[in-house]
Coordinates of C-alpha atoms and ligand atoms in Angstrom, one line a residue:
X12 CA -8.0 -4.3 12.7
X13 CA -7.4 -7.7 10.6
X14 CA -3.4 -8.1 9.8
X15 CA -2.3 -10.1 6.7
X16 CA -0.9 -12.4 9.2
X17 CA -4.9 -13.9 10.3
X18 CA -5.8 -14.5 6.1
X19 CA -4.6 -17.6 4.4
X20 CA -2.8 -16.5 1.6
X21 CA -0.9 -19.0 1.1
X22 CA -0.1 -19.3 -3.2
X23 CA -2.8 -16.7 -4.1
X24 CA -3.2 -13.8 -5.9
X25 CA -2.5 -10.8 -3.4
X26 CA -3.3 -7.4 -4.3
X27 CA -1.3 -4.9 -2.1
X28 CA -2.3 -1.0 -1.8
X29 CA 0.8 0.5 -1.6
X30 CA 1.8 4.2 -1.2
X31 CA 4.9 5.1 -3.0
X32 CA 4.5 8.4 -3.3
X33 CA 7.9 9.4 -2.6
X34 CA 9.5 12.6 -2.8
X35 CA 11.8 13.5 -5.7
X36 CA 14.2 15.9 -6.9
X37 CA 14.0 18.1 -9.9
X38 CA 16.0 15.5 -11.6
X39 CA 13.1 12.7 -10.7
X40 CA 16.0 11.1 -8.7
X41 CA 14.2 9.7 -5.1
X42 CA 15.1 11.9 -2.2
X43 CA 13.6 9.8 0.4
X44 CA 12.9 6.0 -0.2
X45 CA 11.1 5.4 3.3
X46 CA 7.4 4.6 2.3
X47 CA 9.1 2.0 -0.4
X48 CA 11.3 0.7 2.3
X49 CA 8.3 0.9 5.1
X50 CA 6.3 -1.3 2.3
X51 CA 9.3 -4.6 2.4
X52 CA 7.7 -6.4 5.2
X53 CA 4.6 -7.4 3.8
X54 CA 5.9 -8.1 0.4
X55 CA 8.4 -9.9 1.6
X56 CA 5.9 -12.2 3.6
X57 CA 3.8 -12.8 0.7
X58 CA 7.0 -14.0 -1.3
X59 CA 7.4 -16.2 1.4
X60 CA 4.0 -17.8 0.9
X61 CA 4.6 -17.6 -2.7
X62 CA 2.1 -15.5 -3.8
X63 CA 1.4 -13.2 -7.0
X64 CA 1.8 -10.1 -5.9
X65 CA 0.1 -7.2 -7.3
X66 CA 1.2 -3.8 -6.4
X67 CA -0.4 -0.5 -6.8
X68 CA 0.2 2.8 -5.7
X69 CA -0.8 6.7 -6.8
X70 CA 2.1 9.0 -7.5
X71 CA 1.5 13.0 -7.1
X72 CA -1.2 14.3 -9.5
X73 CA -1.3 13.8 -12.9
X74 CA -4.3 14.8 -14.9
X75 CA -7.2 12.1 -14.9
X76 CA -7.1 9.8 -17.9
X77 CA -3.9 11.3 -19.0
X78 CA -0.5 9.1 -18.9
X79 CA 2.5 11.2 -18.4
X80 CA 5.5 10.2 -17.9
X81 CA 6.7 12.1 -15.4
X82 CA 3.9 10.6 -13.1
X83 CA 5.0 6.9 -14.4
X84 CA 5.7 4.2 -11.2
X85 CA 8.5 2.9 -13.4
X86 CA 11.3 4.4 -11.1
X87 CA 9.8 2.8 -8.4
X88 CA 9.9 -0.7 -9.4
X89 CA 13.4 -0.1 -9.9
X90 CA 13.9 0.5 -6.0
X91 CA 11.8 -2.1 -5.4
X92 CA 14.0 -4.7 -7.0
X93 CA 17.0 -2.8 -5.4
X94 CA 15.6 -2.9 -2.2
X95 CA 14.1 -6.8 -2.1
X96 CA 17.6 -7.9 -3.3
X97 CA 16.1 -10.6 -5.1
X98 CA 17.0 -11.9 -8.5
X99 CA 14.1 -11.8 -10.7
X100 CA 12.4 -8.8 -11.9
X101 CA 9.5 -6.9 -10.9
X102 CA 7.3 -6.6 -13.4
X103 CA 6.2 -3.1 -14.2
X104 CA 2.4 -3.3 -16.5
X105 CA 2.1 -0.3 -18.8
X106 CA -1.4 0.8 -17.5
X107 CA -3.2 0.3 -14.5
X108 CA -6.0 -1.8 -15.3
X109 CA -5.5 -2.0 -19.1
X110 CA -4.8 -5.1 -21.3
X111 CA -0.8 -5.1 -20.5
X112 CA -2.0 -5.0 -16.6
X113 CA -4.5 -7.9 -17.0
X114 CA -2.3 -10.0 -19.0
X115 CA 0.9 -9.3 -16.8
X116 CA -1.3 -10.2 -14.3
X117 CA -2.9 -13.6 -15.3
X118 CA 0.7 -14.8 -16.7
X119 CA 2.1 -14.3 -12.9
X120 CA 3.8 -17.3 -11.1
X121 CA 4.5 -17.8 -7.4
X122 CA 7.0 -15.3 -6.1
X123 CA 6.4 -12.7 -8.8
X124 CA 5.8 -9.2 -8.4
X125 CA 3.6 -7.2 -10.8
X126 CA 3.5 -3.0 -10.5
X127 CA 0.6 -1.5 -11.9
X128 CA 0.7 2.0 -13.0
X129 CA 0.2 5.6 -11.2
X130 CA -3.9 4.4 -10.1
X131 CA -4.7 8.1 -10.5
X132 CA -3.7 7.9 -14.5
X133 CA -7.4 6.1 -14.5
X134 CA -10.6 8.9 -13.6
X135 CA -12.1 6.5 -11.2
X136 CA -9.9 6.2 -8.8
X137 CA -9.9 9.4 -7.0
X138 CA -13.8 9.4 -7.4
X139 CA -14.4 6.1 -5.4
X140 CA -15.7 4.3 -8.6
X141 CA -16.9 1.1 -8.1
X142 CA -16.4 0.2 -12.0
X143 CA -12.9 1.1 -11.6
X144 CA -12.3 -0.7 -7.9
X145 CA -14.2 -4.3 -9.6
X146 CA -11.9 -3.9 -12.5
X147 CA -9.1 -3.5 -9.6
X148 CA -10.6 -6.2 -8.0
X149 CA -10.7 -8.8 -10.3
X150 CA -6.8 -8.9 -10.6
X151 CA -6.8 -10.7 -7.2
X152 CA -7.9 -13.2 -4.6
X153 CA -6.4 -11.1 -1.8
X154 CA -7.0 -7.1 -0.8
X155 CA -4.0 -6.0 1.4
X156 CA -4.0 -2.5 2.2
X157 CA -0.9 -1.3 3.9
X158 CA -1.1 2.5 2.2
X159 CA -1.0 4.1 5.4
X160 CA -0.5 7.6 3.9
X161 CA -3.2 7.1 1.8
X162 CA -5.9 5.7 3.8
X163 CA -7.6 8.6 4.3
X164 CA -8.5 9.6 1.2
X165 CA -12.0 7.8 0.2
X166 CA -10.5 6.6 -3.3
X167 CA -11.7 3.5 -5.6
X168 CA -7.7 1.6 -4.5
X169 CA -8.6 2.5 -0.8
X170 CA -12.1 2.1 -0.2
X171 CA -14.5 0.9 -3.4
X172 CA -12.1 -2.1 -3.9
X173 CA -12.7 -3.4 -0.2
X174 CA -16.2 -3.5 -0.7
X175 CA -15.2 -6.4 -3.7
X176 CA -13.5 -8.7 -1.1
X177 CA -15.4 -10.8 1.6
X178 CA -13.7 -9.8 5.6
X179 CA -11.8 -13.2 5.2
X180 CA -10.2 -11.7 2.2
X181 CA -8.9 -8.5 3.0
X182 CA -6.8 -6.9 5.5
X183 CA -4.6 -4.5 6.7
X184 CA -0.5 -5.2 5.9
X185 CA 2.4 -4.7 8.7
X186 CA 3.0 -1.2 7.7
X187 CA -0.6 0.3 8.5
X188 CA -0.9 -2.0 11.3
X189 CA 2.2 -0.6 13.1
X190 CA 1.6 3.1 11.9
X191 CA -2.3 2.6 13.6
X192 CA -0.6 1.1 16.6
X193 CA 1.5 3.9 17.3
X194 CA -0.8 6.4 17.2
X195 CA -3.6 4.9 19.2
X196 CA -1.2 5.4 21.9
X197 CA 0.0 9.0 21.2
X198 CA -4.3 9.6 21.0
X199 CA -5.2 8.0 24.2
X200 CA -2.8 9.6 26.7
X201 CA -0.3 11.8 24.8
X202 CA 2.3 13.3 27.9
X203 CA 1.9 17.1 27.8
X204 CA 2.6 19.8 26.7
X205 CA 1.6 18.5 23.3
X206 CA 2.9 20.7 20.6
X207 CA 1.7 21.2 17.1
X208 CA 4.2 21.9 14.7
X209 CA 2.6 22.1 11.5
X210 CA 3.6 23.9 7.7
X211 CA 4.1 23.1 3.9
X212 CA 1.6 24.4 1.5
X213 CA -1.6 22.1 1.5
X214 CA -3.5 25.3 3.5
X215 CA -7.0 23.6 3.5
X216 CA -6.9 20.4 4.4
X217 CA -4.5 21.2 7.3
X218 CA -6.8 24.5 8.2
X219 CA -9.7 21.9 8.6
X220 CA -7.3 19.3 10.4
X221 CA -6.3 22.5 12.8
X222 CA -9.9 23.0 13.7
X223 CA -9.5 19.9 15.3
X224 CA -6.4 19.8 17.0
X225 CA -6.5 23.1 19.0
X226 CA -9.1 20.8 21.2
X227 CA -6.7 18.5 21.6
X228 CA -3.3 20.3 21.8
X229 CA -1.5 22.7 24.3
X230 CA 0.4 24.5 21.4
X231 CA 0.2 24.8 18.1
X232 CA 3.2 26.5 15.6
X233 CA 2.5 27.2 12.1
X234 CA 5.1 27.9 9.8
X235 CA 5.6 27.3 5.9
X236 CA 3.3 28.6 3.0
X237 CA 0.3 27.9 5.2
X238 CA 1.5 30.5 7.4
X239 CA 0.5 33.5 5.3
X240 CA -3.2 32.8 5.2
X241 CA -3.1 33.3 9.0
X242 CA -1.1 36.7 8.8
X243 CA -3.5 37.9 6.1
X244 CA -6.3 36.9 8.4
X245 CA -4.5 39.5 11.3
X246 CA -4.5 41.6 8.7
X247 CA -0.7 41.8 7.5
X248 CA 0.2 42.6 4.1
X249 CA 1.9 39.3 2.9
X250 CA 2.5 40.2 -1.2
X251 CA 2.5 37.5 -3.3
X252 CA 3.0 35.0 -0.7
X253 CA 0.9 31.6 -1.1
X254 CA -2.7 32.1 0.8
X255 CA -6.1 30.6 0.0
X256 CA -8.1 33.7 0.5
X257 CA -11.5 31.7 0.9
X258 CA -10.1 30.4 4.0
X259 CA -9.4 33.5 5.9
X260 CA -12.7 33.5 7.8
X261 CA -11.9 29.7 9.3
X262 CA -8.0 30.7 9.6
X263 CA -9.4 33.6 12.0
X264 CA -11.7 31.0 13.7
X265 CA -9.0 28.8 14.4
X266 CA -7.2 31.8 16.0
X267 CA -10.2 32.8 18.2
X268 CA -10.8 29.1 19.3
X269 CA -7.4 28.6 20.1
X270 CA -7.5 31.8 22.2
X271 CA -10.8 30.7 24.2
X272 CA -9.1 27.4 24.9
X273 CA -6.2 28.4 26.3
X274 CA -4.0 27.4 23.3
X275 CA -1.3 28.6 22.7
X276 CA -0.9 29.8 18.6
X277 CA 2.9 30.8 17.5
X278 CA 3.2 32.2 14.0
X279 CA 6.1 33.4 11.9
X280 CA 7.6 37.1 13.1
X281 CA 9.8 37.1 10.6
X282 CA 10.2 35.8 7.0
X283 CA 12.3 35.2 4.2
X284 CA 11.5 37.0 1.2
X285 CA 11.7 37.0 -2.7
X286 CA 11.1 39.2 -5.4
X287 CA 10.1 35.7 -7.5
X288 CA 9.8 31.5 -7.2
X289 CA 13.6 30.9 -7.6
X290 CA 16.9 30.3 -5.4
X291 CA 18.4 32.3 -8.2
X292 CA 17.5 35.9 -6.5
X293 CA 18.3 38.1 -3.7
X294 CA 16.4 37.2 -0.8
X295 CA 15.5 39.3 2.6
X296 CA 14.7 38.6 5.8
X297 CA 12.2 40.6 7.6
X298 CA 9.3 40.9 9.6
X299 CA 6.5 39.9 9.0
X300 CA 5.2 43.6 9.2
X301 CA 7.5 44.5 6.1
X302 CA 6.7 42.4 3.8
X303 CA 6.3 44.7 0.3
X304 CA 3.7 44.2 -1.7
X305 CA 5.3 42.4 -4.7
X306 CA 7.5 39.5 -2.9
X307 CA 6.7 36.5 -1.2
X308 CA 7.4 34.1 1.3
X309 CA 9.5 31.7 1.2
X310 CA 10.6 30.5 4.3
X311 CA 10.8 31.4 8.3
X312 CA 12.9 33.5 9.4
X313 CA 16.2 33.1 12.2
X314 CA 14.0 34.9 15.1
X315 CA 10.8 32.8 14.5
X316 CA 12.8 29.9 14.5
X317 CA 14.3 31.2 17.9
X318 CA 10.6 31.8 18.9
X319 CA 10.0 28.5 18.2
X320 CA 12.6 26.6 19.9
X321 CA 11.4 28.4 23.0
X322 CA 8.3 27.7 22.2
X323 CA 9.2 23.7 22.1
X324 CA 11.2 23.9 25.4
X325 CA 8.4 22.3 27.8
X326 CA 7.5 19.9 25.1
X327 CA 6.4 16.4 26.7
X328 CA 4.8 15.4 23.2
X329 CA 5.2 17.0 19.5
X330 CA 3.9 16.2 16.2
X331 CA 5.2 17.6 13.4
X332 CA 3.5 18.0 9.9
X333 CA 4.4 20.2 6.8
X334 CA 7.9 21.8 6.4
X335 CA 8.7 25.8 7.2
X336 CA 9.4 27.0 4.2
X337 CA 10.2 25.6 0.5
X338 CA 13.2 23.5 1.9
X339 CA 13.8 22.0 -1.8
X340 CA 15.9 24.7 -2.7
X341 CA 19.0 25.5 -0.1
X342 CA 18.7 29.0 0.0
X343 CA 14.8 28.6 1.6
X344 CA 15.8 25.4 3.5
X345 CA 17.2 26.6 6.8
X346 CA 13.5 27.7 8.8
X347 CA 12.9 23.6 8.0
X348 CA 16.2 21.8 9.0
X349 CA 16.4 24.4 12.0
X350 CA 13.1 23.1 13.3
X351 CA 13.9 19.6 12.4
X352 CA 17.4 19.7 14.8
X353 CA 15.3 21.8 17.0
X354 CA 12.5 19.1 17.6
X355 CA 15.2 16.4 17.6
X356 CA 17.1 17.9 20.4
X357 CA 13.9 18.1 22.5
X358 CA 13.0 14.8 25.4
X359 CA 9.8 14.7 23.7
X360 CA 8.2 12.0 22.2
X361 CA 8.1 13.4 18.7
X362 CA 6.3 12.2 15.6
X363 CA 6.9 13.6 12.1
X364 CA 4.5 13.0 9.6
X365 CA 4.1 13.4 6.0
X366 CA 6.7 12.6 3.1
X367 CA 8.5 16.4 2.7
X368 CA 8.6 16.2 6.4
X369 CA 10.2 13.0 6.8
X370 CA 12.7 14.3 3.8
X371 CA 13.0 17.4 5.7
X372 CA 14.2 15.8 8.9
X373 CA 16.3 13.4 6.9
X374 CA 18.1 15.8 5.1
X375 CA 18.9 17.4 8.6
X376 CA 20.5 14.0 9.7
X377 CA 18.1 13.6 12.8
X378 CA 15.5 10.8 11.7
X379 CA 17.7 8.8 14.1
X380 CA 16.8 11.1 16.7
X381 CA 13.0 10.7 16.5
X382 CA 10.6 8.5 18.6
X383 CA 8.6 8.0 15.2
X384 CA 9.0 8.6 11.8
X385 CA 5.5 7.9 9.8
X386 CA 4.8 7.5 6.2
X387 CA 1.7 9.5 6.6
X388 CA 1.4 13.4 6.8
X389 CA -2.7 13.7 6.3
X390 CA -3.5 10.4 7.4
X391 CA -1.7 10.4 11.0
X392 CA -3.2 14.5 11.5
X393 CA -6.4 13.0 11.1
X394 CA -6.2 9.8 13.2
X395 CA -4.9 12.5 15.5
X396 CA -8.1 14.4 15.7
X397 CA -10.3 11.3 16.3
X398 CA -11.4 11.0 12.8
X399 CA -12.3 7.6 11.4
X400 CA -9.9 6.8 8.3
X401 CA -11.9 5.5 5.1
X402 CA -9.1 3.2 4.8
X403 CA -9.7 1.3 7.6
X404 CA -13.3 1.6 7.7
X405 CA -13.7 0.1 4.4
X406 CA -11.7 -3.2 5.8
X407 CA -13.5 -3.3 8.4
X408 CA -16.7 -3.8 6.1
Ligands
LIG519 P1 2.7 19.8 2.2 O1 2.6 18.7 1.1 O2 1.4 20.5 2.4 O3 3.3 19.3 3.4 O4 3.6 20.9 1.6 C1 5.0 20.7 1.3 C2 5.4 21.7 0.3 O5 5.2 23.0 0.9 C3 6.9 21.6 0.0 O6 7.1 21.2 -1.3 C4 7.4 23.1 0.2 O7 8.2 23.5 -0.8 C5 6.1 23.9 0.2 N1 6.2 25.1 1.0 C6 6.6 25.3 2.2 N2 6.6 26.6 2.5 C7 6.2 27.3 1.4 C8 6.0 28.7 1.1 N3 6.3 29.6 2.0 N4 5.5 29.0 -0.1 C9 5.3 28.0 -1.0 N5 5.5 26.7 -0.8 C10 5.9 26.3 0.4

C-alpha cells in the first residue's frame, strides 16, 4: 500500500477522503470524536507541506440529492478547528461539488483547509459515478484516502475518484495505513480461541460478514437487534423485535455451518423487553422463550450477559462489532457496557470495531483497556474475512 509519505505533495492541492461519520446525540452534540481525531495526522502533515487541503467525508444517510440539515458536515469543521488548535478557520463550502465548493476551492492558499459537504447529499456518490468522482477529482492534484471506515464501500469518493489520479498521485493517509497494519496481523496468526462478539442492527451485512467468519473463528456471540433474526430462525416468537425476515434461511445456514465446524454459536437467553421504542416505559426482562407477541427487544438480558462472560473466559483473541442492545438510551444500555467491561477485563487481544461500538466501550470508561480501538466497524469485519477492500484496490490501480 502507497502512504502519503512516498508522494510529493509538497504546496499542492490534496484532496483527503475522510470518514467523519461520528456518532451523535439526540441533541446532534458529538458523543465520540475518535474518527475526527484518528483523521489529525495526515492533515496535519499536509499543513506542514503547505498544502490546500480538501476534505470530504459522508455523514449517515440523508436522502440522494436532498440537503438537509441535520446531515450538514458543518459541526464537524468546528471540531476540526478545535482539535488542530490552529488559528485560521476551516473553511466549510455549502455543497459538495457545487459553485461555493469550486470557488472555495480555487481561492485556497497554502495551509488552508476546505470541508466539502455530506458527499452522499450528491446521487453519485453512493453509485460509484464516474461524472460525480471527475467533478470530485478536478478539485485536486492529490487523492489521499485515509477513510478507513469507509473503504469498503465501492462509492464515487472511495473508488471512481482513484481511477482520476495516476499511482504517483494517490495514496493511502496514516490512519488507513495503521488500521490495515493492524489487522494484517490479527488475519495471519490470530492467538486462539478467537471470539466473535458481534450486535447492533445492520442484520444483513453482518449476516453475510458471519458467513465468513465462522471459518475463521472459534466462537462467535451475537447479541443486539441482529439477535432476533437468529431466534426467529430457531423458531422463537420474538414480537415486534427488529428481524429481516428475508434473511432467516442464511441466519439458519450460519447456525448449521457453525455447528458442522465446530463453532461455537452463543445467542441471547434472555432479553429486555418493551411494550414500544422508548426509555419512557416499563421494561421486562425475560427469556427469550417469553417474549409476547406485541413487545420487542431492546437489549440483553443479566443472564446472557453472564453467559457471555463465560463464554469470553478462554479468549486468546476477540473482535468485537455492533453493540447488545440500543445502548443510546440508559435504560437499554447495560447488555452493551456489561460486554464492553466484560471484554476489557479479558488477557485477550481485543479489537472493537465500528463507531457505536467504540462509543459503546467509551462510555463504559474501558477504551484504555483495549489492544485496539478501530474507526471501522464494516470495513475491519470484512478485512477480517479475507475480502479485498474497494478502497484499497482502487489505489492500488
Ligand atoms: P450497527 O450500526 O449495525 O452497529 O448498529 C448500531 C445500532 O444498533 C445502535 O444505534 C443501536 O441502538 C442499535 N440496536 C442495538 N440493539 C438493538 C435492538 N435490539 N433493536 C433495535 N436496535 C438495536
Amino acid at each position: 500500500m502507497r502512504s502519503i509519505k512516498n508522494l510529493n505533495i509538497d504546496g499542492k492541492r490534496v484532496f483527503i477522503r475522510c470518514d467523519f461519520n461520528v456518532p451523535k446525540d439526540e441533541f446532534g452534540n458529538i458523543t465520540d470524536d475518535r474518527r475526527i481525531r484518528e483523521s489529525l495526522q495526515t492533515i496535519r502533515y499536509c499543513i506542514d507541506r503547505d498544502c490546500k487541503i480538501i476534505l470530504a467525508s459522508h455523514y449517515e444517510r440523508p436522502e440522494a440529492g436532498k440537503y438537509e440539515e441535520k446531515f450538514s458536515l458543518a459541526p464537524i469543521a468546528k471540531r476540526i478547528h478545535t482539535l488542530l488548535k490552529i488559528k485560521r478557520d476551516v473553511l466549510m463550502a455549502k455543497d459538495v461539488v457545487g459553485d461555493d465548493a469550486k470557488s472555495k476551492a480555487s481561492n485556497m492558499e497554502a495551509g488552508d483547509i476546505l470541508l466539502l459537504e455530506n458527499l452522499r447529499y450528491e446521487v453519485g456518490e453512493t453509485t460509484n459515478d464516474s461524472k460525480f468522482a471527475k467533478e470530485l477529482a478536478s478539485l485536486a492534484d492529490i487523492y489521499i484516502n485515509d477513510a478507513f471506515g469507509a473503504c469498503h464501500r465501492k462509492h464515487a469518493s472511495i473508488y471512481a475518484i482513484a481511477e482520476e489520479f495516476d499511482k504517483e498521485d494517490k495514496a493511502s493517509g496514516f490512519l488507513m495505513a495503521k488500521e490495515v497494519n493492524f489487522f494484517s496481523k490479527v488475519i495471519e496468526k490470530p492467538i486462539r480461541p478467537f471470539i466473535a462478539v458481534v450486535g447492533g442492527s445492520k442484520v444483513s451485512g453482518k449476516l453475510e460478514a458471519l458467513t465468513n467468519l465462522i471459518t475463521k473463528v472459534d466462537k462467535v456471540i451475537i447479541g443486539g437487534g441482529m439477535a432476533f433474526t437468529f431466534l426467529k430462525a430457531q423458531g422463537y416468537e420474538i414480537g415486534t423485535s427488529l428481524v429481516e425476515d428475508d434473511l432467516i434461511e442464511e441466519a439458519r445456514a450460519i447456525m448449521e455451518k457453525a455447528k458442522s465446524l465446530g463453532v461455537k454459536f452463543y445467542l441471547p437467553v434472555d432479553v429486555v423487553v418493551a411494550p414500544e421504542f422508548s426509555d419512557s416505559v416499563p421494561v421486562k426482562y425475560l427469556p427469550t422463550q417469553e417474549i409476547p407477541s406485541n413487545w420487542m427487544g431492546l437489549d440483553i438480558g443479566p443472564a446472557s450477559s453472564r453467559l457471555f462472560r463465560e463464554a469470553l473466559n478462554d479468549a486468546q483473541t476477540i473482535i468485537w462489532n455492533g453493540p447488545m442492545g440500543v445502548y443510546e438510551m440508559d435504560k437499554y444500555s447495560k447488555g452493551s457496557l456489561q460486554m464492553s467491561h466484560y471484554i476489557a477485563q479479558t488477557h485477550a487481544t481485543t479489537i472493537v470495531g465500528g463507531g457505536d461500538t467504540a462509543d459503546v466501550a467509551q462510555r463504559a470508561g474501558d477504551v484504555d483497556e483495549m489492544t485496539f480501538v478501530s474507526t471501522g466497524g464494516g470495513a475491519s469485519l470484512k478485512l477480517i474475512e479475507g475480502i479485498k477492500l474497494p478502497g484499497l484496490e482502487a489505489l492500488s490501480l
